[in-house]
PDB file of N, CA and C in Angstrom:
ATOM      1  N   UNK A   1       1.453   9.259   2.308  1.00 48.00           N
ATOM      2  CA  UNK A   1       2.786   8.778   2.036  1.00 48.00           C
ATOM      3  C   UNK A   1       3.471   9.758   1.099  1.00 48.00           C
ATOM      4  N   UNK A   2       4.649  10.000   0.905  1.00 52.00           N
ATOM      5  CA  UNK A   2       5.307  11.077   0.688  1.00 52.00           C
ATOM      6  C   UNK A   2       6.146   9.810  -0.472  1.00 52.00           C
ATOM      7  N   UNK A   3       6.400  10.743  -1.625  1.00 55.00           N
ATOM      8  CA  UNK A   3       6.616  10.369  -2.982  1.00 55.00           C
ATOM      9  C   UNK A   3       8.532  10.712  -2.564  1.00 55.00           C
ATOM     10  N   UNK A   4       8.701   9.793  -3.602  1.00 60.00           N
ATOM     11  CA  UNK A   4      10.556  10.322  -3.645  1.00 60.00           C
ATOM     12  C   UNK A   4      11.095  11.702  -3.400  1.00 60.00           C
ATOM     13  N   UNK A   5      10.468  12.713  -4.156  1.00 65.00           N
ATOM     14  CA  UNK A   5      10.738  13.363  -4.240  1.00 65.00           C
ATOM     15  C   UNK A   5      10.009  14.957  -3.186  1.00 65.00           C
ATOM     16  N   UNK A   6       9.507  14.038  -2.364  1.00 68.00           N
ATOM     17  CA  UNK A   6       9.446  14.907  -0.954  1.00 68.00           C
ATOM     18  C   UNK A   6       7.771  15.093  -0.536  1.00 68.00           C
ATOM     19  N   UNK A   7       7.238  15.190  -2.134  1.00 64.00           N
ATOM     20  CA  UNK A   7       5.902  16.356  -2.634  1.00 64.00           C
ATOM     21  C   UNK A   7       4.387  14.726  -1.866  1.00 64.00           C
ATOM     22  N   UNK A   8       3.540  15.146  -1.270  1.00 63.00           N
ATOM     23  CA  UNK A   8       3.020  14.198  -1.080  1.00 63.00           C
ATOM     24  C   UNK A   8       2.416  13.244  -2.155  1.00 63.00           C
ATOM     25  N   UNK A   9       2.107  12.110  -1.872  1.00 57.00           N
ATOM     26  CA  UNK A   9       1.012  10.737  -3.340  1.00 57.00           C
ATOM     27  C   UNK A   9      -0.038  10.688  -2.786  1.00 57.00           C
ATOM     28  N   UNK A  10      -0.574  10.005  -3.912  1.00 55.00           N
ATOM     29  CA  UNK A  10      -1.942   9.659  -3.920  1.00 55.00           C
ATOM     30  C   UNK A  10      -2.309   8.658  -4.901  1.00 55.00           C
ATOM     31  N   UNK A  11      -2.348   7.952  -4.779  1.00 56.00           N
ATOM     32  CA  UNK A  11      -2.695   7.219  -5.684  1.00 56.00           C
ATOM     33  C   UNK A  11      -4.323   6.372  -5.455  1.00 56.00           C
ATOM     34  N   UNK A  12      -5.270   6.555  -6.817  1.00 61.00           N
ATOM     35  CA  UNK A  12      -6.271   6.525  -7.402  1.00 61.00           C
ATOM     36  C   UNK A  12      -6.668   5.408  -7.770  1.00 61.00           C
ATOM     37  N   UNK A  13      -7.307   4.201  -7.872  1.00 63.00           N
ATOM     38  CA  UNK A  13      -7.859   3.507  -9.037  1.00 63.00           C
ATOM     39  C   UNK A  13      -9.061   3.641  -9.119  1.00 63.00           C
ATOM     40  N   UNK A  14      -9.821   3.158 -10.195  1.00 61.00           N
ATOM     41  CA  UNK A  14     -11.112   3.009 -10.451  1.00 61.00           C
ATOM     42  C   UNK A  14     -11.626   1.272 -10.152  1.00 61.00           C
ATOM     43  N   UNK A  15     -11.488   0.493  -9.162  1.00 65.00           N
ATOM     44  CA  UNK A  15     -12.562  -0.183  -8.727  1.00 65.00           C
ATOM     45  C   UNK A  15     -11.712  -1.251  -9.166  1.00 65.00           C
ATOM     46  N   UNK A  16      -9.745  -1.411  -9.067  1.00 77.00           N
ATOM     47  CA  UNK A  16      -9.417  -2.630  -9.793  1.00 77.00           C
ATOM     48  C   UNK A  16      -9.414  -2.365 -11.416  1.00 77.00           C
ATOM     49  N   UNK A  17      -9.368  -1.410 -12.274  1.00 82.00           N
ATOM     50  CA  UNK A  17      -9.455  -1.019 -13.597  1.00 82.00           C
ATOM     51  C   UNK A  17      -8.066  -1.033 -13.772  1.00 82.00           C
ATOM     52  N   UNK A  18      -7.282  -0.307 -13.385  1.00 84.00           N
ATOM     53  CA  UNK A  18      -5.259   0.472 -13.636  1.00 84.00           C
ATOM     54  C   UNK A  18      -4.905  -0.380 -12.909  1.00 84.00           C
ATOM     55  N   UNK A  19      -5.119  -0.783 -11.852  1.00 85.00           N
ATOM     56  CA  UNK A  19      -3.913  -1.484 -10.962  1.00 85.00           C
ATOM     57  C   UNK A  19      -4.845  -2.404  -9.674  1.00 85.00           C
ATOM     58  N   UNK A  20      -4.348  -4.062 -10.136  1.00 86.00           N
ATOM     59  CA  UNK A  20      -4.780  -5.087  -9.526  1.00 86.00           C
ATOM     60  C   UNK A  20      -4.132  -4.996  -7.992  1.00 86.00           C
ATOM     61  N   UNK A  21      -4.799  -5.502  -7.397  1.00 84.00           N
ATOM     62  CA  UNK A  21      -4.536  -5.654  -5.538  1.00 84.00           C
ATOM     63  C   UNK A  21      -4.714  -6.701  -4.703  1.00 84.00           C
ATOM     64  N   UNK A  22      -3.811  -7.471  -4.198  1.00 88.00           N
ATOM     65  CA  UNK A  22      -3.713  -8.341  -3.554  1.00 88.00           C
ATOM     66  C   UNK A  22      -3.390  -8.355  -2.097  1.00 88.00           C
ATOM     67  N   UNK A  23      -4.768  -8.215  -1.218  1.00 89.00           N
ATOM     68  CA  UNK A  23      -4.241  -7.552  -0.008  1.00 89.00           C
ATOM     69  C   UNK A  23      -3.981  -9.097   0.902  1.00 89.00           C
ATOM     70  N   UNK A  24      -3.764 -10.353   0.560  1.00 92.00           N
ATOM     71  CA  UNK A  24      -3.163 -11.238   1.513  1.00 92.00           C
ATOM     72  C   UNK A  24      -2.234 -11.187   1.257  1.00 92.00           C
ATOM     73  N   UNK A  25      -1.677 -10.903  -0.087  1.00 93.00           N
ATOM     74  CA  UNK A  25       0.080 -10.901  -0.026  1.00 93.00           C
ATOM     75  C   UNK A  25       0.683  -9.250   0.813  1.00 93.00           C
ATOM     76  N   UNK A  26       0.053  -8.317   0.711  1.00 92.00           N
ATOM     77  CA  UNK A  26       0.228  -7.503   1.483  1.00 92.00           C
ATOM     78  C   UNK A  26       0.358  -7.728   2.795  1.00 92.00           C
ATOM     79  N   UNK A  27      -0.419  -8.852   3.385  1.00 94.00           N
ATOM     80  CA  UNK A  27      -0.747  -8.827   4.892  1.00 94.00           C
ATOM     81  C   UNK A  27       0.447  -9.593   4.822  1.00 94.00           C
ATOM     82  N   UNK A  28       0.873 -10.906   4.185  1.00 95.00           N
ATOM     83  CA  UNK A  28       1.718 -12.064   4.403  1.00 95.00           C
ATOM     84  C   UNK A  28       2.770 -11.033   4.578  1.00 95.00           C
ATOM     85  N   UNK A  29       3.274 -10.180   3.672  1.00 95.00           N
ATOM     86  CA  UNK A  29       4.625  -9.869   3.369  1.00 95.00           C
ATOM     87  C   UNK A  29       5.004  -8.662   5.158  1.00 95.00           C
ATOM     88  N   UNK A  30       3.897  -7.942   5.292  1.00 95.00           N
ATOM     89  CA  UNK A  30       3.755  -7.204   6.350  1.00 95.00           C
ATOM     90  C   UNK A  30       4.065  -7.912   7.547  1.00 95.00           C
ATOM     91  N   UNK A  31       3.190  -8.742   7.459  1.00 95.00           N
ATOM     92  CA  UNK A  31       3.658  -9.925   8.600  1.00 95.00           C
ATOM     93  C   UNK A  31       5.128 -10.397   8.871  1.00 95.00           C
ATOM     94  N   UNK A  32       5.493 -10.868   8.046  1.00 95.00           N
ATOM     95  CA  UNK A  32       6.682 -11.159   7.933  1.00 95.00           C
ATOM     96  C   UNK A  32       8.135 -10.320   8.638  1.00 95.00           C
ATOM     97  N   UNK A  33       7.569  -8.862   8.358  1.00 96.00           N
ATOM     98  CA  UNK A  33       7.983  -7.800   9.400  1.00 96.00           C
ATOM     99  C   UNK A  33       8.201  -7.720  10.775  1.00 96.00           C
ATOM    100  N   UNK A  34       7.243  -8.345  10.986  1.00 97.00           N
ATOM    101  CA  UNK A  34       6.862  -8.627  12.609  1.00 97.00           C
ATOM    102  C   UNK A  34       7.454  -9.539  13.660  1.00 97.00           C
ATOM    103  N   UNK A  35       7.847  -9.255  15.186  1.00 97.00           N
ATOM    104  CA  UNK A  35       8.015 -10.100  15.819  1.00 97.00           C
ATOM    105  C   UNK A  35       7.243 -10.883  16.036  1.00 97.00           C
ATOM    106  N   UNK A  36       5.997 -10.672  16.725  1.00 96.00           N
ATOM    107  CA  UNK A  36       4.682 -11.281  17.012  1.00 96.00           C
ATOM    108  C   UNK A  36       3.412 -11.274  16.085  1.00 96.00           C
ATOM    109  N   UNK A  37       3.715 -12.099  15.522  1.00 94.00           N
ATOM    110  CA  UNK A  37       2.962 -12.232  14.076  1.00 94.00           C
ATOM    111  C   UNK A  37       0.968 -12.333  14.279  1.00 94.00           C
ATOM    112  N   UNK A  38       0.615 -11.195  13.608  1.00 95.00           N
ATOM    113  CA  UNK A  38      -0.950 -10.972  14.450  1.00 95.00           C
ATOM    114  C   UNK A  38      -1.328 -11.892  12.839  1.00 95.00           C
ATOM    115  N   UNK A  39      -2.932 -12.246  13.093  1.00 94.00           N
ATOM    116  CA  UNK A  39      -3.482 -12.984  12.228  1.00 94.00           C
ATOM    117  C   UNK A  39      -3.642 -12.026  11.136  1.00 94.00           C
ATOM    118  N   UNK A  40      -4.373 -12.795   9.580  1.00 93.00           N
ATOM    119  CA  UNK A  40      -4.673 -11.607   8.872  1.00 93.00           C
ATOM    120  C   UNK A  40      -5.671 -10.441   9.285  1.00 93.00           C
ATOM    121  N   UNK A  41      -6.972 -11.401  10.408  1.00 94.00           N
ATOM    122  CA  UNK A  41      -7.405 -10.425  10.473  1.00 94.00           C
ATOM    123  C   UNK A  41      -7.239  -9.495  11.253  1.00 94.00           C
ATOM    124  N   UNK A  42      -6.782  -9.770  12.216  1.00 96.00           N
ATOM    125  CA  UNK A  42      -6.095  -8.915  12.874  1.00 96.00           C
ATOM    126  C   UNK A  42      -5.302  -7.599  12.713  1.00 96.00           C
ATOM    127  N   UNK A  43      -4.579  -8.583  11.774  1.00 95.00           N
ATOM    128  CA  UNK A  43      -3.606  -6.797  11.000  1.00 95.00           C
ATOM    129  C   UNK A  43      -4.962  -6.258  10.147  1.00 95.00           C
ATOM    130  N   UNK A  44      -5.336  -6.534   9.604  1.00 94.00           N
ATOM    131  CA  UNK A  44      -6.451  -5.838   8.780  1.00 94.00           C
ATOM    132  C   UNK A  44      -7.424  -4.719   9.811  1.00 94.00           C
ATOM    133  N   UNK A  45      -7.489  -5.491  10.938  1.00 96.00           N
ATOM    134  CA  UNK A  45      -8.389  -4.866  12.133  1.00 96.00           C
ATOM    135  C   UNK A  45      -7.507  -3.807  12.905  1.00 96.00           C
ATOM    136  N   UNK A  46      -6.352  -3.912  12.865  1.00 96.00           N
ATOM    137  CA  UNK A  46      -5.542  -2.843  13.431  1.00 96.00           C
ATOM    138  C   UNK A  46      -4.821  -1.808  12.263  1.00 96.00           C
ATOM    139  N   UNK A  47      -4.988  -2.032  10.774  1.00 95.00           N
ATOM    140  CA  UNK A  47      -4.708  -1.213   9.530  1.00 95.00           C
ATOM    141  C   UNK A  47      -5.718   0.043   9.635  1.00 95.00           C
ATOM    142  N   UNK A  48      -6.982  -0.677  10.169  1.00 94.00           N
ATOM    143  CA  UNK A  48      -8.464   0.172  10.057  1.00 94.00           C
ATOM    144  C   UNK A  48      -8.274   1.181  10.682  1.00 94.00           C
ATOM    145  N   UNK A  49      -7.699   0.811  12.475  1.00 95.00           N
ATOM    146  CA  UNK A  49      -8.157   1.065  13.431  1.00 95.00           C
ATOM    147  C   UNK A  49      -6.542   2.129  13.576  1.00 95.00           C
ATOM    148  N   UNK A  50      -5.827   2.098  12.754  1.00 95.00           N
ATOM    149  CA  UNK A  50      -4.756   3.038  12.999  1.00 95.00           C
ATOM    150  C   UNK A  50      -5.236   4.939  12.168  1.00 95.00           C
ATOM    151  N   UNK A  51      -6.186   4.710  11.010  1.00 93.00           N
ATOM    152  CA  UNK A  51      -6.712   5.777  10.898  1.00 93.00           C
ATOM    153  C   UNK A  51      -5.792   6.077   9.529  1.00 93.00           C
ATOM    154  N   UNK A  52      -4.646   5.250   8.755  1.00 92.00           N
ATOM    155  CA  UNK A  52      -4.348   5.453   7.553  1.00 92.00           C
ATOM    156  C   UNK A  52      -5.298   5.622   6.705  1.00 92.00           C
ATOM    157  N   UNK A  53      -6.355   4.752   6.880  1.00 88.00           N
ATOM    158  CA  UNK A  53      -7.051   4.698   5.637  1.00 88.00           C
ATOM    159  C   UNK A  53      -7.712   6.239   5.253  1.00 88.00           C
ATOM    160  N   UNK A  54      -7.812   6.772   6.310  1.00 90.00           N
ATOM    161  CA  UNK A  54      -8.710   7.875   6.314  1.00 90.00           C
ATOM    162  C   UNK A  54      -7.940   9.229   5.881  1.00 90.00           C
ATOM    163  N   UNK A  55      -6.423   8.943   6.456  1.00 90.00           N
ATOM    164  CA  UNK A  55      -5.735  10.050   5.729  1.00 90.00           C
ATOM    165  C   UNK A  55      -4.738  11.009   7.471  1.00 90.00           C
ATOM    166  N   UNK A  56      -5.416   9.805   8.795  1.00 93.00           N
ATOM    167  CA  UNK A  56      -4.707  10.884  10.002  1.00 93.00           C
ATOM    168  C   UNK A  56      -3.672  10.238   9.992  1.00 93.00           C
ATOM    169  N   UNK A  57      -3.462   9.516   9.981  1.00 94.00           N
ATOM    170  CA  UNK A  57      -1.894   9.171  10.053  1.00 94.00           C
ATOM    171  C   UNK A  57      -1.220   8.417   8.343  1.00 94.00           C
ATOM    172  N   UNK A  58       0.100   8.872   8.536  1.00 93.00           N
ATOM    173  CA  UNK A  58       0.847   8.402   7.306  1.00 93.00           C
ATOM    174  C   UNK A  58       1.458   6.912   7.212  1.00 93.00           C
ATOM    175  N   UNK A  59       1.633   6.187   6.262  1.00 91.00           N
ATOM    176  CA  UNK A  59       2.267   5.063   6.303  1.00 91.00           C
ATOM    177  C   UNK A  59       3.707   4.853   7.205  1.00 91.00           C
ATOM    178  N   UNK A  60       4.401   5.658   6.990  1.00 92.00           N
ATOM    179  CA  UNK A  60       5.340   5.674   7.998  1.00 92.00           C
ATOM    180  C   UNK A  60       4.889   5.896   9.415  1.00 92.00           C
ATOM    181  N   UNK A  61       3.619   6.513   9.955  1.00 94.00           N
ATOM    182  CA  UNK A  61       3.164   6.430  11.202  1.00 94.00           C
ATOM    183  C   UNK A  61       2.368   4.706  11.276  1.00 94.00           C
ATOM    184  N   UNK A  62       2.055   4.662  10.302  1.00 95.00           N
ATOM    185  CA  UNK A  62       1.301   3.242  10.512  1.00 95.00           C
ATOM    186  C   UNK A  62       2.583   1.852  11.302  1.00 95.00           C
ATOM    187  N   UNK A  63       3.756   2.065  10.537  1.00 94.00           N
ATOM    188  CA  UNK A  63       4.619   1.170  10.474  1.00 94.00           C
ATOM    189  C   UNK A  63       5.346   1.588  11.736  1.00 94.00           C
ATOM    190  N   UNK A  64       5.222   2.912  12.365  1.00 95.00           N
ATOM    191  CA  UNK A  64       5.610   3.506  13.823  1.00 95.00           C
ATOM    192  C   UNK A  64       4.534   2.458  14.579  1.00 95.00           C
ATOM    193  N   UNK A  65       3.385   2.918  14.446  1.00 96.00           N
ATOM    194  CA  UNK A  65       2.505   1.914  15.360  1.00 96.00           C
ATOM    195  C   UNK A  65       2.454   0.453  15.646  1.00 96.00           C
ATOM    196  N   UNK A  66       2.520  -0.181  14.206  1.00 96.00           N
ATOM    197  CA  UNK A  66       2.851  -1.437  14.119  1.00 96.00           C
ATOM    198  C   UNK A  66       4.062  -2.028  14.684  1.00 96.00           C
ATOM    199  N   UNK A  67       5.206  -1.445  14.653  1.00 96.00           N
ATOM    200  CA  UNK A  67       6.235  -1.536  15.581  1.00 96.00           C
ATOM    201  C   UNK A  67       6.296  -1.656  17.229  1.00 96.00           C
ATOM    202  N   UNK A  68       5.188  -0.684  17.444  1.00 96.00           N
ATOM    203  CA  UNK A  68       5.161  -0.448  18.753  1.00 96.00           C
ATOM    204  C   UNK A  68       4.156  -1.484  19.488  1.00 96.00           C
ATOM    205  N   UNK A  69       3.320  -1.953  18.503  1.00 96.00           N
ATOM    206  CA  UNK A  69       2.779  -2.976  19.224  1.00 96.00           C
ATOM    207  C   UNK A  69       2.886  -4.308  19.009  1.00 96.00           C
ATOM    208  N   UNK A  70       3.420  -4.433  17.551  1.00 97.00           N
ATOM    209  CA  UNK A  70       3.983  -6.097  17.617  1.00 97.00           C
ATOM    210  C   UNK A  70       5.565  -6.396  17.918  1.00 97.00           C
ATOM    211  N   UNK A  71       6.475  -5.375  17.539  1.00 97.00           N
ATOM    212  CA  UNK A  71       7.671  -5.518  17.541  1.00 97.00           C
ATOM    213  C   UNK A  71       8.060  -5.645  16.104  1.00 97.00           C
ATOM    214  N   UNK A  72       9.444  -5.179  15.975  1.00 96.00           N
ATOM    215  CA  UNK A  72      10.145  -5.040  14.482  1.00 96.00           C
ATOM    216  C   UNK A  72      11.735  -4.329  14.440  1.00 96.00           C
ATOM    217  N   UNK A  73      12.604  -5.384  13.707  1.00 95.00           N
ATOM    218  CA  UNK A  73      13.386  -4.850  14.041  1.00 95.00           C
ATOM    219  C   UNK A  73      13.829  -4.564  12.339  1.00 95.00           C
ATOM    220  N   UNK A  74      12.790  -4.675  11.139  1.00 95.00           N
ATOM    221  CA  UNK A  74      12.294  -3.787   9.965  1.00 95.00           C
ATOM    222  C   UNK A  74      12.664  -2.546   9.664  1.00 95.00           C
ATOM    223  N   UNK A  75      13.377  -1.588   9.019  1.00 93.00           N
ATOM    224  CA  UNK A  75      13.821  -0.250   8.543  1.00 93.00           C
ATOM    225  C   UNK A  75      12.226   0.297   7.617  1.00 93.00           C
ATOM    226  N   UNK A  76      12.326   1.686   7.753  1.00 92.00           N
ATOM    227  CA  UNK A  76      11.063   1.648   6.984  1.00 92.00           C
ATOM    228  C   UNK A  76      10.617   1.810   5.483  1.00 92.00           C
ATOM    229  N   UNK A  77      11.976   1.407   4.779  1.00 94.00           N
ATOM    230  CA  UNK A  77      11.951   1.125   3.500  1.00 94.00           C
ATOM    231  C   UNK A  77      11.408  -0.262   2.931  1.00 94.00           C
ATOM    232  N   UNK A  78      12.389  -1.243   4.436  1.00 96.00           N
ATOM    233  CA  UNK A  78      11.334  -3.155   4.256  1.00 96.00           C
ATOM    234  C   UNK A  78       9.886  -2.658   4.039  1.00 96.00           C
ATOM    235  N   UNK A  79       9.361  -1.857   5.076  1.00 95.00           N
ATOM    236  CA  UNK A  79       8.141  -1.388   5.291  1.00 95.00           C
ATOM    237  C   UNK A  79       6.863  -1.113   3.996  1.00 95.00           C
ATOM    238  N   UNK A  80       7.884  -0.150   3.715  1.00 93.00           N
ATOM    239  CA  UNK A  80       6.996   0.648   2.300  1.00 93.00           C
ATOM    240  C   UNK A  80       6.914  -0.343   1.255  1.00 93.00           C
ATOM    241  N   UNK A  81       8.130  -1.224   0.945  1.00 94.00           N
ATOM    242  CA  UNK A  81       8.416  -2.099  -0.144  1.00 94.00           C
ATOM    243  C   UNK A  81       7.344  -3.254   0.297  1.00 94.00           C
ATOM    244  N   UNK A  82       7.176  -3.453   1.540  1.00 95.00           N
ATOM    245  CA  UNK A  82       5.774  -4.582   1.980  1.00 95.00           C
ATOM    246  C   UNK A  82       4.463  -3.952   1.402  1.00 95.00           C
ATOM    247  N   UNK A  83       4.216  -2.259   2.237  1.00 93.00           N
ATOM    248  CA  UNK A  83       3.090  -2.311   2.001  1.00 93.00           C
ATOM    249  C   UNK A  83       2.572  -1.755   0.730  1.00 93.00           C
ATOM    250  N   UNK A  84       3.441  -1.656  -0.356  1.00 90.00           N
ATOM    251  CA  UNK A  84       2.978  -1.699  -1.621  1.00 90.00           C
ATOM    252  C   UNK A  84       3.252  -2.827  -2.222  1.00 90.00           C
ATOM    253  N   UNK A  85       3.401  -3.746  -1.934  1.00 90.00           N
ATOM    254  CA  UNK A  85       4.148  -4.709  -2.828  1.00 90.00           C
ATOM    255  C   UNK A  85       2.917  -5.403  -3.502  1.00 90.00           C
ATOM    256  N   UNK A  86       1.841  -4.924  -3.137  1.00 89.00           N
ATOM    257  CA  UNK A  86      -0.007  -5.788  -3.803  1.00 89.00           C
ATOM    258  C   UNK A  86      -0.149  -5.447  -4.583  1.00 89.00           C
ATOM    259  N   UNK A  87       0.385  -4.034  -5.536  1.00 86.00           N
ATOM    260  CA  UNK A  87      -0.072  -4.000  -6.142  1.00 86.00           C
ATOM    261  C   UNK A  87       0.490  -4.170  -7.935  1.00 86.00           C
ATOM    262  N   UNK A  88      -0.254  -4.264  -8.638  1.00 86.00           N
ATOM    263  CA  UNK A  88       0.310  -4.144  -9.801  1.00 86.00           C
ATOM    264  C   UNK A  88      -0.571  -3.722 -11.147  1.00 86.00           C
ATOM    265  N   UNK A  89       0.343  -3.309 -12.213  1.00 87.00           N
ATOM    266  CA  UNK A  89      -0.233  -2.325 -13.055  1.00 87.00           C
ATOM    267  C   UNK A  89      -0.581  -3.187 -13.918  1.00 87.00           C
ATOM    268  N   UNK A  90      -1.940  -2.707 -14.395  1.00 89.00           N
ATOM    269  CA  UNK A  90      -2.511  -3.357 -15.498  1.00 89.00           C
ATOM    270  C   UNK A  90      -1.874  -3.141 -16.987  1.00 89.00           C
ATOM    271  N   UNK A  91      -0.771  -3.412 -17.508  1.00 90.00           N
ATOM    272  CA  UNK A  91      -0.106  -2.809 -18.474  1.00 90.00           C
ATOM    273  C   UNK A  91      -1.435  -2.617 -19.774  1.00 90.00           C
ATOM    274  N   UNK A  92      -1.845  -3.638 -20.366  1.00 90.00           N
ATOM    275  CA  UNK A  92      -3.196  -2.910 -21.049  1.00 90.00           C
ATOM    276  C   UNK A  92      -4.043  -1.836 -20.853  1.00 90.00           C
ATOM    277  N   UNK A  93      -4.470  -1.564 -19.903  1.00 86.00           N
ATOM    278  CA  UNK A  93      -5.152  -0.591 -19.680  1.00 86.00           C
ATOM    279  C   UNK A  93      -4.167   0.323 -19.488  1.00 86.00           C
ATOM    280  N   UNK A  94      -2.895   0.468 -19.162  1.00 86.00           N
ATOM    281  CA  UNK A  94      -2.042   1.317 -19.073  1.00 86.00           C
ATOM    282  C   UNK A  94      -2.030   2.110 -20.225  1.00 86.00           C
ATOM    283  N   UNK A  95      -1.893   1.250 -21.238  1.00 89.00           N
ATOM    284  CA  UNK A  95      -1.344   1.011 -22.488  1.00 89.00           C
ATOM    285  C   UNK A  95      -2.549   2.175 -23.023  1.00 89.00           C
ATOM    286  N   UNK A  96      -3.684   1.698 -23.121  1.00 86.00           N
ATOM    287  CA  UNK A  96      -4.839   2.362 -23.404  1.00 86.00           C
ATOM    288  C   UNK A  96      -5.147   3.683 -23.243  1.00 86.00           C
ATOM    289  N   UNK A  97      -5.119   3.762 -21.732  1.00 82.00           N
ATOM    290  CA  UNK A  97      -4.923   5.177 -21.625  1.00 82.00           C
ATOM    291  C   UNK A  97      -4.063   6.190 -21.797  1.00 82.00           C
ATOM    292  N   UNK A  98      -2.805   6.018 -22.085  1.00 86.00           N
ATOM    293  CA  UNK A  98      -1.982   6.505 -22.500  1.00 86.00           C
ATOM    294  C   UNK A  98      -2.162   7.003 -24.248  1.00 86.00           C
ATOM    295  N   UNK A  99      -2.519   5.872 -24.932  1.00 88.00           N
ATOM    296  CA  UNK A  99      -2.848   6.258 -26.421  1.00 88.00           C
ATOM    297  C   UNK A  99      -3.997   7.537 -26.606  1.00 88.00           C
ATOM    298  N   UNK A 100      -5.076   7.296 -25.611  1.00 84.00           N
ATOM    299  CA  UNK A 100      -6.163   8.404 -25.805  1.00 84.00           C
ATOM    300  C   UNK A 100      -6.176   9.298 -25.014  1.00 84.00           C
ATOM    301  N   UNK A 101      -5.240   9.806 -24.058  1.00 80.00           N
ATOM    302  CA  UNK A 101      -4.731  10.706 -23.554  1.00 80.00           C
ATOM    303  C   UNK A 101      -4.852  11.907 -24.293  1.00 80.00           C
ATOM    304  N   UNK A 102      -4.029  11.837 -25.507  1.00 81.00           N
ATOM    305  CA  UNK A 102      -4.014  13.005 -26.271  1.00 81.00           C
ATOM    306  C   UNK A 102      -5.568  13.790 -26.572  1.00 81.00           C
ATOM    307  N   UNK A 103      -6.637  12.775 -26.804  1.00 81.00           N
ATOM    308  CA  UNK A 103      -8.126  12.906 -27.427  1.00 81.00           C
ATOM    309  C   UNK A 103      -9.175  12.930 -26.292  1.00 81.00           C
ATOM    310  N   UNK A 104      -8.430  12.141 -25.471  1.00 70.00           N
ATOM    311  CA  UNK A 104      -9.505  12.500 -23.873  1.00 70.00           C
ATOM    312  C   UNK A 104      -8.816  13.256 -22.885  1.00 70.00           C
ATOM    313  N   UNK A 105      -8.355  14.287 -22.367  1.00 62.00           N
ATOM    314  CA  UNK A 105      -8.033  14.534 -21.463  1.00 62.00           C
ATOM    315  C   UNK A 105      -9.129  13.990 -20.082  1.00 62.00           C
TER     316      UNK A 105
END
């Protein structure tokens, strides 16, 4: 997925440590996208099976695919704003690492 500013992301956590994840509200909100609304597991089984996870296709190809096989009449900003919408920042630990930043690189 490609960052605002053109340059590609990535984003990291350690195991649920920086940033909590809620992947049924991900699926709900994704869903919601959809003409033909697939089950959770389903979308989960076709998330796998599109090859994002791995890095061949991009979120915007994911949401190409998903289109093409459930239907959507979704822009792909609804899109992006769905499929991040799970997550959220642990402001403490935010907080934390930021202070010892200076002493730990």
């Amino acid at each position: 997925m490609s960052q605002p500013n053109g340059r590609p992301g990535l984003i990291l956590d350690l195991g649920g440590v920086i940033v909590d994840h809620d992947n049924a509200k991900c699926f709900a909100r994704l869903s919601a996208l959809l003409e033909a609304r697939p089950t959770p597991d389903e979308l989960a089984a076709f998330i796998v099976a599109s090859g994002v996870g791995v890095g061949s296709v991009s979120a915007e190809g994911l949401f190409e695919q998903m289109s093409a096989r459930y239907g959507s009449t979704a822009g792909q900003g609804a899109f992006l704003e769905a499929w991040t919408c799970h997550f959220a920042l642990k402001a403490d630990v935010y907080d934390l690492l930021t202070k010892i930043k200076a002493t730990r690189p």
